[in-house]
Short mmCIF file of C-alpha atoms in Angstrom, two decimals:
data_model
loop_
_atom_site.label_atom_id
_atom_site.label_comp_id
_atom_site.label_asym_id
_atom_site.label_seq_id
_atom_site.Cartn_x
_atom_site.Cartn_y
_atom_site.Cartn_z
CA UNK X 972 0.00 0.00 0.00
CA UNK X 973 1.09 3.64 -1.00
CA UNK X 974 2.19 6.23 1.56
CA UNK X 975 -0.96 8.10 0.77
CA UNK X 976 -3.35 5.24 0.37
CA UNK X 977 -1.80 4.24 4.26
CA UNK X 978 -2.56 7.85 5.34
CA UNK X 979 -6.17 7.77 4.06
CA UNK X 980 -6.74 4.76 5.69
CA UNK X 981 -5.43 5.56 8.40
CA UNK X 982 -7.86 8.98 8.21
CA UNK X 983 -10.81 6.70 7.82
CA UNK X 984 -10.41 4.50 10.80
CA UNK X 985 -9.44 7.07 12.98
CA UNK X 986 -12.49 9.16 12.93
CA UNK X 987 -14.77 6.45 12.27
CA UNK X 988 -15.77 6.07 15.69
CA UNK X 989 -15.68 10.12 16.32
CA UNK X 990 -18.20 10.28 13.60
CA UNK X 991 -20.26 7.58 15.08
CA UNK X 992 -20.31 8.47 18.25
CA UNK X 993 -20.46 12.26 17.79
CA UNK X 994 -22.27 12.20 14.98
CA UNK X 995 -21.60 14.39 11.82
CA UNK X 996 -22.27 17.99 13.00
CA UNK X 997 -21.20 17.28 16.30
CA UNK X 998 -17.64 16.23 14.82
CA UNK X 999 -15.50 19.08 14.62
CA UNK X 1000 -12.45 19.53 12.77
CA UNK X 1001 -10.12 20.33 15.76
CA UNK X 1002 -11.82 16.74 17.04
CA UNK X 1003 -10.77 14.94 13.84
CA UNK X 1004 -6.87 16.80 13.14
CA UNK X 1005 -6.58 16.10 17.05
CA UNK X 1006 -7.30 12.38 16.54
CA UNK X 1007 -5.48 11.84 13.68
CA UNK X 1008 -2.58 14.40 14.28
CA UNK X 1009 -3.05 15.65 10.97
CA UNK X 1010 -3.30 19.10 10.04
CA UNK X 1011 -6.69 20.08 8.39
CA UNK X 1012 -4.90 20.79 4.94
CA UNK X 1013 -3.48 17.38 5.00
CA UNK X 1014 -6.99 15.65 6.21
CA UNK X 1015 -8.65 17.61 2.60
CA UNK X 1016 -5.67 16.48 0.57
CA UNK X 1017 -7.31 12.88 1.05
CA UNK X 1018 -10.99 13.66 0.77
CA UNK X 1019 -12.71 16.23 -0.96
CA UNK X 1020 -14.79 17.34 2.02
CA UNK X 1021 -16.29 16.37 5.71
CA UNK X 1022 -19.03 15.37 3.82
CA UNK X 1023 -16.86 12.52 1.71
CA UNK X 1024 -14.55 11.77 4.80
CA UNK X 1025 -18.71 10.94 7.34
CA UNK X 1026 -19.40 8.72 4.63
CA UNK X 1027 -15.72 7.11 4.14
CA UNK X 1028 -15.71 6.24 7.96
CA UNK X 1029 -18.96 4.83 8.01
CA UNK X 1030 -18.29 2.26 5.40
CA UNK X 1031 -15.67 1.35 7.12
CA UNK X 1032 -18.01 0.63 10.48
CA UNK X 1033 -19.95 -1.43 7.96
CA UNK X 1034 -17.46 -3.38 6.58
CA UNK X 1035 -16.49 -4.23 10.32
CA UNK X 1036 -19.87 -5.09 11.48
CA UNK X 1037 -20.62 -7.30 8.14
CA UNK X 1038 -17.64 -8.83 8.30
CA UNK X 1039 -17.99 -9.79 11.67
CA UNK X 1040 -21.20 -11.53 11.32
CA UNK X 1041 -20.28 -13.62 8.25
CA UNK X 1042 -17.65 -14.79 9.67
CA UNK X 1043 -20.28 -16.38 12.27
CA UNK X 1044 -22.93 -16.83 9.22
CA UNK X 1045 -20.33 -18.43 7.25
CA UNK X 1046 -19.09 -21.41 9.51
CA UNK X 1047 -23.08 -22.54 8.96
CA UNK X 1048 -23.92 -25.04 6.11
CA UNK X 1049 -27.87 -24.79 6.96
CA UNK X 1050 -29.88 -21.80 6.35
CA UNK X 1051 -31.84 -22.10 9.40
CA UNK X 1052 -28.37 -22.46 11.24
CA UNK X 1053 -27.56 -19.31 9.28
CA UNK X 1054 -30.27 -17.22 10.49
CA UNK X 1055 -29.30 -18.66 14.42
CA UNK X 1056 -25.64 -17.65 13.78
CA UNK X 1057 -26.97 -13.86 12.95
CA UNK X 1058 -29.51 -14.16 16.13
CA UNK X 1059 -26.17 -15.36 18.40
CA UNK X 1060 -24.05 -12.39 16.86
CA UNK X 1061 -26.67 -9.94 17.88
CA UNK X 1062 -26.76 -10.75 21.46
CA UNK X 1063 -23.24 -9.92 22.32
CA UNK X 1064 -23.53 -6.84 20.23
CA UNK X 1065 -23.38 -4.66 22.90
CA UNK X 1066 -20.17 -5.53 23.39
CA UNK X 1067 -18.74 -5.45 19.93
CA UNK X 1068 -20.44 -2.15 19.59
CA UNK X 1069 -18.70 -0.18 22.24
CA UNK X 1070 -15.63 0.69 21.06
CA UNK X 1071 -16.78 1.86 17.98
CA UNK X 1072 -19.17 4.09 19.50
CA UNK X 1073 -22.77 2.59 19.25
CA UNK X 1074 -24.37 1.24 16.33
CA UNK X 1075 -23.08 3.18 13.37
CA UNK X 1076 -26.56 1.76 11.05
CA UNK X 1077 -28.85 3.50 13.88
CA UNK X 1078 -26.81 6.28 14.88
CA UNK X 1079 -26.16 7.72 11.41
CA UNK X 1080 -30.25 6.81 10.55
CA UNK X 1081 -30.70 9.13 13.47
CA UNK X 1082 -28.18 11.89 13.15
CA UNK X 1083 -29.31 11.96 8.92
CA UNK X 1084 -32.97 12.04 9.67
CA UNK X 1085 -34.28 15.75 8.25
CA UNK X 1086 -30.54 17.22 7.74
CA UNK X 1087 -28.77 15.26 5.53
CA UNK X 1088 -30.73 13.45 2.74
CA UNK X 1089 -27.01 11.57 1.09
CA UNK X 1090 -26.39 10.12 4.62
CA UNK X 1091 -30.30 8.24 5.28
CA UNK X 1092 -30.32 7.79 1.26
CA UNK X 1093 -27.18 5.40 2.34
CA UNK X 1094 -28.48 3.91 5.92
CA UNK X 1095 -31.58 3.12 3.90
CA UNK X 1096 -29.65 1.04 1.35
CA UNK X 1097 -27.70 -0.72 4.06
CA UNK X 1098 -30.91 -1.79 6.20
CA UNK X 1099 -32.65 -2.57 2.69
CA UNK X 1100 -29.20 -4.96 1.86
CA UNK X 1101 -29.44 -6.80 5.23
CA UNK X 1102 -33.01 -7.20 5.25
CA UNK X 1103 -32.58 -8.76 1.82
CA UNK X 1104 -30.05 -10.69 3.39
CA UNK X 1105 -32.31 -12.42 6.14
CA UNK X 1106 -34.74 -12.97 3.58
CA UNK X 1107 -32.53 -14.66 1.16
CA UNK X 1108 -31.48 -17.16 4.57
CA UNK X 1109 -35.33 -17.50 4.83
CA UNK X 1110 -36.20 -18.82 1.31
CA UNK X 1111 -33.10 -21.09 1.76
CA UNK X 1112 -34.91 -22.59 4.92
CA UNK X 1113 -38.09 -23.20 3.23
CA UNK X 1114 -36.51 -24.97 -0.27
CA UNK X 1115 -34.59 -26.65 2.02
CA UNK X 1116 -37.98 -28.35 3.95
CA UNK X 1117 -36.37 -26.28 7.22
CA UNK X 1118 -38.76 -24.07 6.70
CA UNK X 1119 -43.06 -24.23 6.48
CA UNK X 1120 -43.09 -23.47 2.11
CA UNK X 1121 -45.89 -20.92 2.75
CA UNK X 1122 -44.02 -18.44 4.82
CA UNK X 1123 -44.52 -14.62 4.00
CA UNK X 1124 -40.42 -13.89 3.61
CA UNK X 1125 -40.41 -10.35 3.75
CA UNK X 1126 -42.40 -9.82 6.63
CA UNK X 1127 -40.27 -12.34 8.45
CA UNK X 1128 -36.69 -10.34 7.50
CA UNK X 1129 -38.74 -6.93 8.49
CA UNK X 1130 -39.60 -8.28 12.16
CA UNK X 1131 -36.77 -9.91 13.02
CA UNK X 1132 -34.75 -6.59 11.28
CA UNK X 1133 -36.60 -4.54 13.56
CA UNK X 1134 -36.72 -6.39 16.81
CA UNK X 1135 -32.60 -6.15 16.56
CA UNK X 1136 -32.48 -2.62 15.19
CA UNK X 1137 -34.79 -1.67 18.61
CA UNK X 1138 -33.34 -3.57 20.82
CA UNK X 1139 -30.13 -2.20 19.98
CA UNK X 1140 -30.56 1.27 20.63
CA UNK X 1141 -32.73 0.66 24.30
CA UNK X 1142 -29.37 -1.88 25.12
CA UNK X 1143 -26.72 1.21 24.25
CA UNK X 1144 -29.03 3.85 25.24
CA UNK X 1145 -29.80 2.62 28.80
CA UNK X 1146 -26.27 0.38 28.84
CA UNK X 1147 -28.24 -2.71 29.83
CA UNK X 1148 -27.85 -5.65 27.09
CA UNK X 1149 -31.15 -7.65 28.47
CA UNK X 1150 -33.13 -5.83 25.83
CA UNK X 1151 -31.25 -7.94 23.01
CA UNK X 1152 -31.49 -11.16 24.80
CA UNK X 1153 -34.81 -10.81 24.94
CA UNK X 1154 -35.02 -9.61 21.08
CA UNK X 1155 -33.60 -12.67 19.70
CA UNK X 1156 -35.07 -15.02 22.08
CA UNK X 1157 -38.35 -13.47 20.44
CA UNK X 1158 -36.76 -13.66 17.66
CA UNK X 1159 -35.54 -17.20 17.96
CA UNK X 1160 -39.28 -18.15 19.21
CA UNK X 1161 -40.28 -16.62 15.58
CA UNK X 1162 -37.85 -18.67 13.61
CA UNK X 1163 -38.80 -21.92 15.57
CA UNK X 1164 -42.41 -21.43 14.40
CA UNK X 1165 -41.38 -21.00 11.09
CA UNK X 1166 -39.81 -24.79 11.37
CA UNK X 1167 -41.26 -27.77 8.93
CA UNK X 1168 -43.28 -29.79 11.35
CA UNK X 1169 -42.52 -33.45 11.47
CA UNK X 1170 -44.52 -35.59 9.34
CA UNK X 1171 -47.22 -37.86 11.83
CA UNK X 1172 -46.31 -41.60 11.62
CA UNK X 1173 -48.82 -43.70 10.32
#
């Protein structure tokens, strides 16, 4: 890697979690040459704006947040084992949350709502892309026989997408992570009605 691609990246992870956790007017520039002990000339010789550098740093919480749950989704061979792994991630996400500053999905939702229309047009794609993503899992489960063959798919992802998403942000606000256990045991309660029942013997 280049000197300068090394100093961008370096930019980026560095005031990824100030812009998470401060959110985007509430991260100055003093905060961000402070952090990265870069002058402000040298910060806007790697990004064209604030505006470029919010949405640089918030990829990059992305990429660590999807990358940490495939790795759990990925050591699955069964859909329905798949959709448990994401479930099992979720309840220690308090934890993997934390040091980058809270969820960077619902605080950037929040902090884009009304002010900045690029930021929620890109939280919106995100939530769309892992909704899509539980559904996919879900229409595995059902070719598979996992799953009942009649289920409605897309208002299973958006229930289970929201009972995390809520759950998340009473566990950070109020620090107390038995709001997420008890979002994916719901959600796990879901999921095991959605299983094939067992075929009566004869």
């Amino acid at each position: 890697m280049k000197k300068s691609a090394k100093t961008r990246q370096h930019i980026i992870e560095t005031t990824a979690p100030i812009f998470n956790q401060q959110g985007y007017i509430g991260s100055s520039l003093t905060d961000l040459c402070q952090a990265t002990g870069l002058s402000k000339g040298a910060i806007y010789g790697h990004f064209q704006n604030k505006e470029e550098l919010a949405l640089a740093a918030f990829n990059y919480n992305l990429r660590q947040l999807s990358q940490a749950i495939m790795k759990r989704v990925d050591a699955e061979d069964r859909p329905s084992d798949k959709l448990a792994a994401i479930l099992q991630f979720y309840q220690d996400y308090h934890h993997f949350a934390i040091p980058f500053g809270g969820c960077p999905i619902l605080n950037l939702g929040i902090d884009a709502q009304g002010q900045h229309p690029q930021f929620l047009a890109r939280v919106v794609e995100v939530i769309k892309k892992l909704e899509n993503h539980i559904r996919r899992l879900i229409v595995e489960a059902m070719q598979a026989g996992e799953f009942r063959p009649n289920l409605d798919e897309y208002k299973l992802s958006r229930q289970i997408f929201s009972l995390l998403e809520g759950a998340i942000f009473m566990t950070l606000s109020l620090n107390n992570s038995q709001y997420l256990l008890d979002a994916t045991d719901l959600a796990q309660d879901i999921l095991r009605d959605c299983q094939q029942s067992p075929t009566p013997l004869q």
